[in-house]
Backbone as CSV, one residue per row, in Angstrom:
resi,resn,N_x,N_y,N_z,CA_x,CA_y,CA_z,C_x,C_y,C_z
1,MET,97.741,85.058,63.740,96.659,85.706,63.022,96.579,87.176,63.408
2,LYS,96.785,87.479,64.708,96.729,88.871,65.158,97.771,89.716,64.441
3,LYS,98.974,89.155,64.273,100.052,89.890,63.615,99.720,90.154,62.152
4,VAL,99.117,89.176,61.482,98.747,89.334,60.077,97.737,90.461,59.933
5,PHE,96.708,90.494,60.797,95.711,91.557,60.715,96.338,92.912,61.011
6,LEU,97.211,92.969,62.020,97.856,94.230,62.384,98.703,94.748,61.217
7,ILE,99.448,93.880,60.569,100.259,94.275,59.419,99.349,94.751,58.291
8,ALA,98.256,94.032,58.039,97.310,94.438,56.996,96.699,95.794,57.319
9,LEU,96.395,96.032,58.594,95.825,97.309,59.006,96.826,98.444,58.803
10,ILE,98.066,98.215,59.175,99.115,99.241,59.043,99.339,99.598,57.576
11,PHE,99.353,98.620,56.704,99.616,98.872,55.287,98.358,99.197,54.491
12,GLY,97.241,99.344,55.168,96.022,99.765,54.504,95.280,98.672,53.770
13,LEU,95.653,97.416,53.992,94.965,96.316,53.330,93.646,95.985,54.026
14,ALA,93.578,96.274,55.294,92.326,96.148,56.048,91.973,97.556,56.493
15,THR,90.780,97.991,56.229,90.448,99.390,56.452,89.844,99.695,57.809
16,CYS,89.162,98.733,58.420,88.458,99.098,59.637,88.154,97.867,60.482
17,LEU,88.252,98.062,61.775,87.785,97.069,62.726,87.025,97.847,63.783
18,ASP,85.732,97.614,63.877,84.894,98.363,64.805,84.097,97.383,65.653
19,ILE,84.321,97.432,66.953,83.602,96.562,67.875,82.915,97.450,68.902
20,LYS,81.636,97.227,69.085,80.892,98.008,70.067,79.938,97.095,70.810
21,VAL,79.978,97.161,72.122,79.052,96.403,72.939,77.912,97.332,73.307
22,VAL,76.710,96.998,72.886,75.555,97.862,73.082,75.043,97.793,74.516
23,ALA,75.060,96.629,75.108,74.554,96.457,76.466,75.643,95.834,77.334
24,PRO,76.534,96.650,77.891,77.620,96.104,78.715,77.092,95.515,80.017
25,TYR,77.911,94.676,80.642,77.528,94.046,81.907,77.311,95.073,83.011
26,GLU,78.097,96.133,82.998,78.001,97.168,84.025,77.221,98.350,83.458
27,THR,76.020,98.607,83.981,75.147,99.628,83.404,75.698,101.041,83.537
28,ASP,76.519,101.311,84.529,77.047,102.659,84.705,78.389,102.872,83.997
29,HIS,78.836,101.873,83.251,80.120,101.969,82.564,79.946,102.661,81.215
30,ILE,80.768,103.681,80.967,80.735,104.409,79.707,82.145,104.390,79.121
31,GLY,82.251,104.199,77.818,83.556,104.238,77.176,83.947,102.911,76.562
32,ALA,85.199,102.874,76.146,85.717,101.685,75.469,85.786,100.500,76.420
33,GLU,85.720,99.337,75.850,85.817,98.092,76.612,87.141,97.411,76.258
34,PRO,88.233,97.825,76.888,89.531,97.267,76.515,89.702,95.805,76.901
35,CYS,88.838,95.308,77.724,88.968,93.927,78.198,88.092,92.940,77.446
36,LEU,87.465,93.358,76.357,86.614,92.455,75.589,87.418,91.693,74.552
37,ARG,87.034,90.443,74.361,87.672,89.620,73.329,86.571,88.974,72.491
38,ILE,86.774,88.975,71.184,85.920,88.213,70.281,86.685,86.952,69.922
39,CYS,86.040,85.834,70.094,86.669,84.543,69.843,85.708,83.728,68.976
40,THR,86.215,83.115,67.924,85.367,82.319,67.041,85.974,80.945,66.836
41,GLY,85.130,80.018,66.433,85.643,78.684,66.190,84.637,77.803,65.495
42,THR,85.046,76.589,65.259,84.205,75.568,64.652,84.574,74.226,65.257
43,THR,83.619,73.327,65.270,83.914,71.987,65.754,84.550,71.133,64.660
44,GLY,84.521,71.616,63.423,85.200,70.932,62.324,84.293,70.041,61.492
45,LYS,84.527,70.042,60.190,83.700,69.264,59.265,83.714,67.769,59.570
46,GLU,84.873,67.222,59.784,84.974,65.784,60.002,85.419,65.427,61.413
47,SER,85.575,66.442,62.261,86.117,66.166,63.598,85.146,66.487,64.729
48,THR,83.912,66.852,64.425,82.946,67.167,65.473,82.611,65.902,66.263
49,PRO,82.832,65.918,67.575,82.565,64.722,68.391,81.101,64.616,68.817
50,TRP,80.202,64.435,67.844,78.779,64.311,68.138,78.535,63.108,69.039
51,LYS,77.577,63.250,69.941,77.172,62.153,70.818,75.672,61.928,70.648
52,HIS,75.251,60.680,70.655,73.838,60.319,70.535,73.183,60.442,71.903
53,TYR,71.946,60.962,71.955,71.229,60.964,73.230,69.765,60.577,73.098
54,THR,69.201,60.613,71.911,67.858,60.065,71.655,67.866,59.488,70.247
55,ASP,66.755,58.870,69.854,66.675,58.308,68.503,66.816,59.378,67.424
56,ASP,66.345,60.587,67.715,66.402,61.653,66.710,67.282,62.818,67.156
57,GLY,68.168,62.585,68.125,68.960,63.690,68.640,70.423,63.373,68.851
58,ILE,71.227,64.412,68.663,72.661,64.363,68.924,73.033,65.635,69.661
59,TYR,74.190,65.639,70.288,74.682,66.863,70.909,76.201,66.907,70.819
60,VAL,76.748,68.091,71.030,78.193,68.264,71.056,78.534,69.288,72.136
61,ASP,79.582,69.002,72.875,80.128,69.949,73.846,81.266,70.695,73.168
62,VAL,81.192,72.020,73.217,82.176,72.863,72.548,83.103,73.474,73.589
63,ASP,84.389,73.321,73.371,85.416,73.817,74.282,85.855,75.226,73.849
64,MET,85.725,76.187,74.759,86.170,77.564,74.478,87.308,77.989,75.405
65,THR,88.003,77.047,76.037,89.026,77.418,77.015,90.151,78.254,76.396
66,LYS,90.442,78.060,75.124,91.506,78.838,74.480,91.142,80.316,74.338
67,CYS,89.862,80.646,74.491,89.442,82.053,74.446,89.898,82.806,75.692
68,GLU,90.104,82.083,76.775,90.592,82.644,78.043,89.675,83.728,78.604
69,PHE,88.359,83.483,78.544,87.402,84.420,79.128,87.447,84.339,80.649
70,ARG,87.085,85.441,81.298,86.987,85.460,82.756,85.945,84.437,83.209
71,SER,86.241,83.724,84.261,85.333,82.674,84.726,84.133,83.223,85.493
72,ASP,84.205,84.472,85.964,83.101,85.033,86.746,82.077,85.792,85.901
73,LEU,82.309,85.916,84.586,81.365,86.582,83.684,81.122,85.690,82.471
74,THR,79.876,85.350,82.231,79.530,84.471,81.119,79.590,85.239,79.806
75,PRO,80.289,84.719,78.798,80.341,85.402,77.501,79.018,85.312,76.754
76,ILE,78.887,86.128,75.738,77.738,86.086,74.833,78.144,85.197,73.664
77,VAL,77.337,84.182,73.363,77.700,83.201,72.338,76.567,83.062,71.331
78,SER,76.922,83.019,70.057,75.957,82.683,69.018,76.519,81.514,68.215
79,THR,75.622,80.637,67.782,76.054,79.444,67.069,75.195,79.222,65.831
80,VAL,75.724,78.408,64.944,74.976,77.995,63.763,75.379,76.561,63.431
81,LEU,74.404,75.772,63.048,74.696,74.436,62.533,75.062,74.599,61.069
82,ALA,76.243,74.172,60.701,76.715,74.283,59.326,77.002,72.888,58.788
83,GLY,77.072,72.764,57.477,77.359,71.478,56.857,77.093,71.522,55.371
84,GLU,77.165,70.374,54.743,77.042,70.291,53.300,75.603,70.228,52.809
85,SER,74.684,69.689,53.642,73.307,69.530,53.181,72.400,69.113,54.333
86,GLN,71.101,69.182,54.099,70.047,68.686,54.995,69.961,69.398,56.352
87,ILE,70.613,70.513,56.510,70.578,71.249,57.770,69.162,71.759,58.050
88,TRP,68.454,72.106,57.021,67.094,72.647,57.175,66.142,71.634,57.785
89,LEU,66.506,70.382,57.824,65.668,69.350,58.425,65.808,69.294,59.945
90,SER,66.718,70.076,60.490,67.028,69.974,61.915,66.609,71.215,62.694
91,THR,66.608,71.066,64.008,66.387,72.186,64.923,67.473,72.139,65.986
92,GLY,67.739,73.301,66.577,68.672,73.357,67.696,70.042,73.924,67.386
93,GLY,70.323,74.216,66.147,71.657,74.682,65.774,72.060,76.016,66.363
94,SER,71.081,76.822,66.758,71.422,78.137,67.314,71.110,78.243,68.801
95,GLU,70.695,77.146,69.405,70.375,77.178,70.839,71.574,76.686,71.646
96,VAL,71.981,77.489,72.620,73.156,77.201,73.437,72.702,76.754,74.821
97,TYR,73.259,75.659,75.296,72.961,75.133,76.632,74.252,75.005,77.430
98,LYS,74.109,74.997,78.752,75.237,74.812,79.675,76.365,75.800,79.390
99,LEU,76.008,77.034,79.093,77.002,78.051,78.753,77.821,78.442,79.976
100,SER,79.126,78.464,79.795,80.058,78.949,80.814,81.196,79.659,80.090
101,SER,82.131,80.186,80.828,83.262,80.865,80.203,84.173,79.894,79.458
102,SER,84.040,78.610,79.740,84.929,77.630,79.113,84.268,76.794,78.019
103,GLY,82.939,76.934,77.823,82.311,76.160,76.767,80.798,76.147,76.837
104,PHE,80.197,75.329,75.979,78.741,75.226,75.900,78.375,73.930,75.194
105,ARG,77.084,73.677,75.120,76.566,72.479,74.452,75.478,72.885,73.466
106,ASN,75.425,72.190,72.319,74.338,72.315,71.343,73.675,70.953,71.171
107,TYR,72.337,70.953,71.244,71.537,69.763,70.956,70.912,69.934,69.585
108,ILE,70.972,68.901,68.762,70.384,68.935,67.429,69.341,67.827,67.338
109,HIS,68.151,68.202,66.877,67.067,67.240,66.650,66.682,67.288,65.185
110,LEU,66.263,66.168,64.689,65.680,66.133,63.352,64.217,66.524,63.479
111,ALA,63.764,67.414,62.621,62.369,67.840,62.653,61.470,66.615,62.517
112,LYS,60.427,66.545,63.320,59.556,65.362,63.377,58.958,64.998,62.022
113,ASP,58.684,65.977,61.176,58.098,65.697,59.860,59.025,64.882,58.964
114,PHE,60.339,64.959,59.242,61.305,64.304,58.363,61.947,63.077,58.984
115,TYR,61.689,62.866,60.260,62.277,61.705,60.917,61.729,60.441,60.267
116,GLY,62.578,59.603,59.841,62.190,58.390,59.126,62.726,58.409,57.710
117,SER,62.639,59.570,57.025,63.186,59.664,55.676,64.701,59.873,55.718
118,ILE,65.175,60.436,56.787,66.616,60.615,57.002,66.859,60.456,58.498
119,HIS,67.936,59.856,58.862,68.214,59.588,60.268,69.321,60.517,60.754
120,THR,69.087,61.190,61.879,70.052,62.151,62.426,71.421,61.522,62.601
121,HIS,71.453,60.290,63.072,72.729,59.657,63.392,73.560,59.316,62.163
122,SER,72.964,59.314,60.995,73.748,59.135,59.769,73.947,60.471,59.050
123,ALA,73.005,61.384,59.200,73.085,62.674,58.498,74.290,63.496,58.936
124,TYR,74.567,63.522,60.233,75.669,64.374,60.695,77.012,63.939,60.127
125,LYS,77.199,62.660,59.907,78.448,62.184,59.300,78.445,62.419,57.791
126,LYS,77.377,61.982,57.146,77.286,62.069,55.695,77.407,63.504,55.194
127,TYR,76.763,64.445,55.905,76.733,65.838,55.449,77.694,66.747,56.207
128,GLN,78.573,66.161,56.991,79.642,66.888,57.691,79.115,68.047,58.525
129,TRP,78.086,67.770,59.328,77.530,68.802,60.191,78.556,69.206,61.237
130,ARG,78.529,70.487,61.567,79.438,71.045,62.566,78.772,72.248,63.201
131,ILE,79.309,72.717,64.288,78.853,73.947,64.922,79.913,75.015,64.702
132,ASP,79.529,76.107,64.060,80.374,77.293,63.945,79.874,78.265,65.005
133,TRP,80.791,78.930,65.710,80.369,79.777,66.829,81.212,81.044,66.930
134,GLN,80.598,82.027,67.569,81.262,83.298,67.871,80.925,83.634,69.326
135,ALA,81.927,84.143,70.039,81.709,84.516,71.442,82.400,85.849,71.703
136,ILE,81.796,86.624,72.576,82.411,87.858,73.036,82.330,87.860,74.555
137,GLY,83.465,88.099,75.176,83.500,88.068,76.622,84.672,88.866,77.182
138,PHE,84.664,89.003,78.487,85.718,89.767,79.161,86.912,88.880,79.477
139,ILE,88.110,89.462,79.332,89.346,88.748,79.640,90.116,89.394,80.793
140,CYS,89.643,90.543,81.268,90.290,91.184,82.419,89.243,91.937,83.226
């Protein structure tokens, strides 16, 4: 993928890539951050390994080891619960738990007002719920 983007950039098919970290880990550091990596992923529409933990809750552990972030600095991660339908009935899609350089966990709950009309443990399969995520962290 890196080669494809580089070729597109060279031939003018991609016009710009601009990455700026507004609040770096080191407050006295000024200048470019050559050691930063942006890494994105998804748990997959039909391959997310959801686990049950309450009657109205599920969770998934997301592996980020392929990002190769430094283990002594925690990356910045944002997530979203994605899927085909009924996502608005849930909470927790953007909350990250147990964050480390190698992964994190998301807990999903069905909103109490809707519990009973739809069951979390069937909704995630039926509507292909997944976690899409983006992380930025140091690699050197």
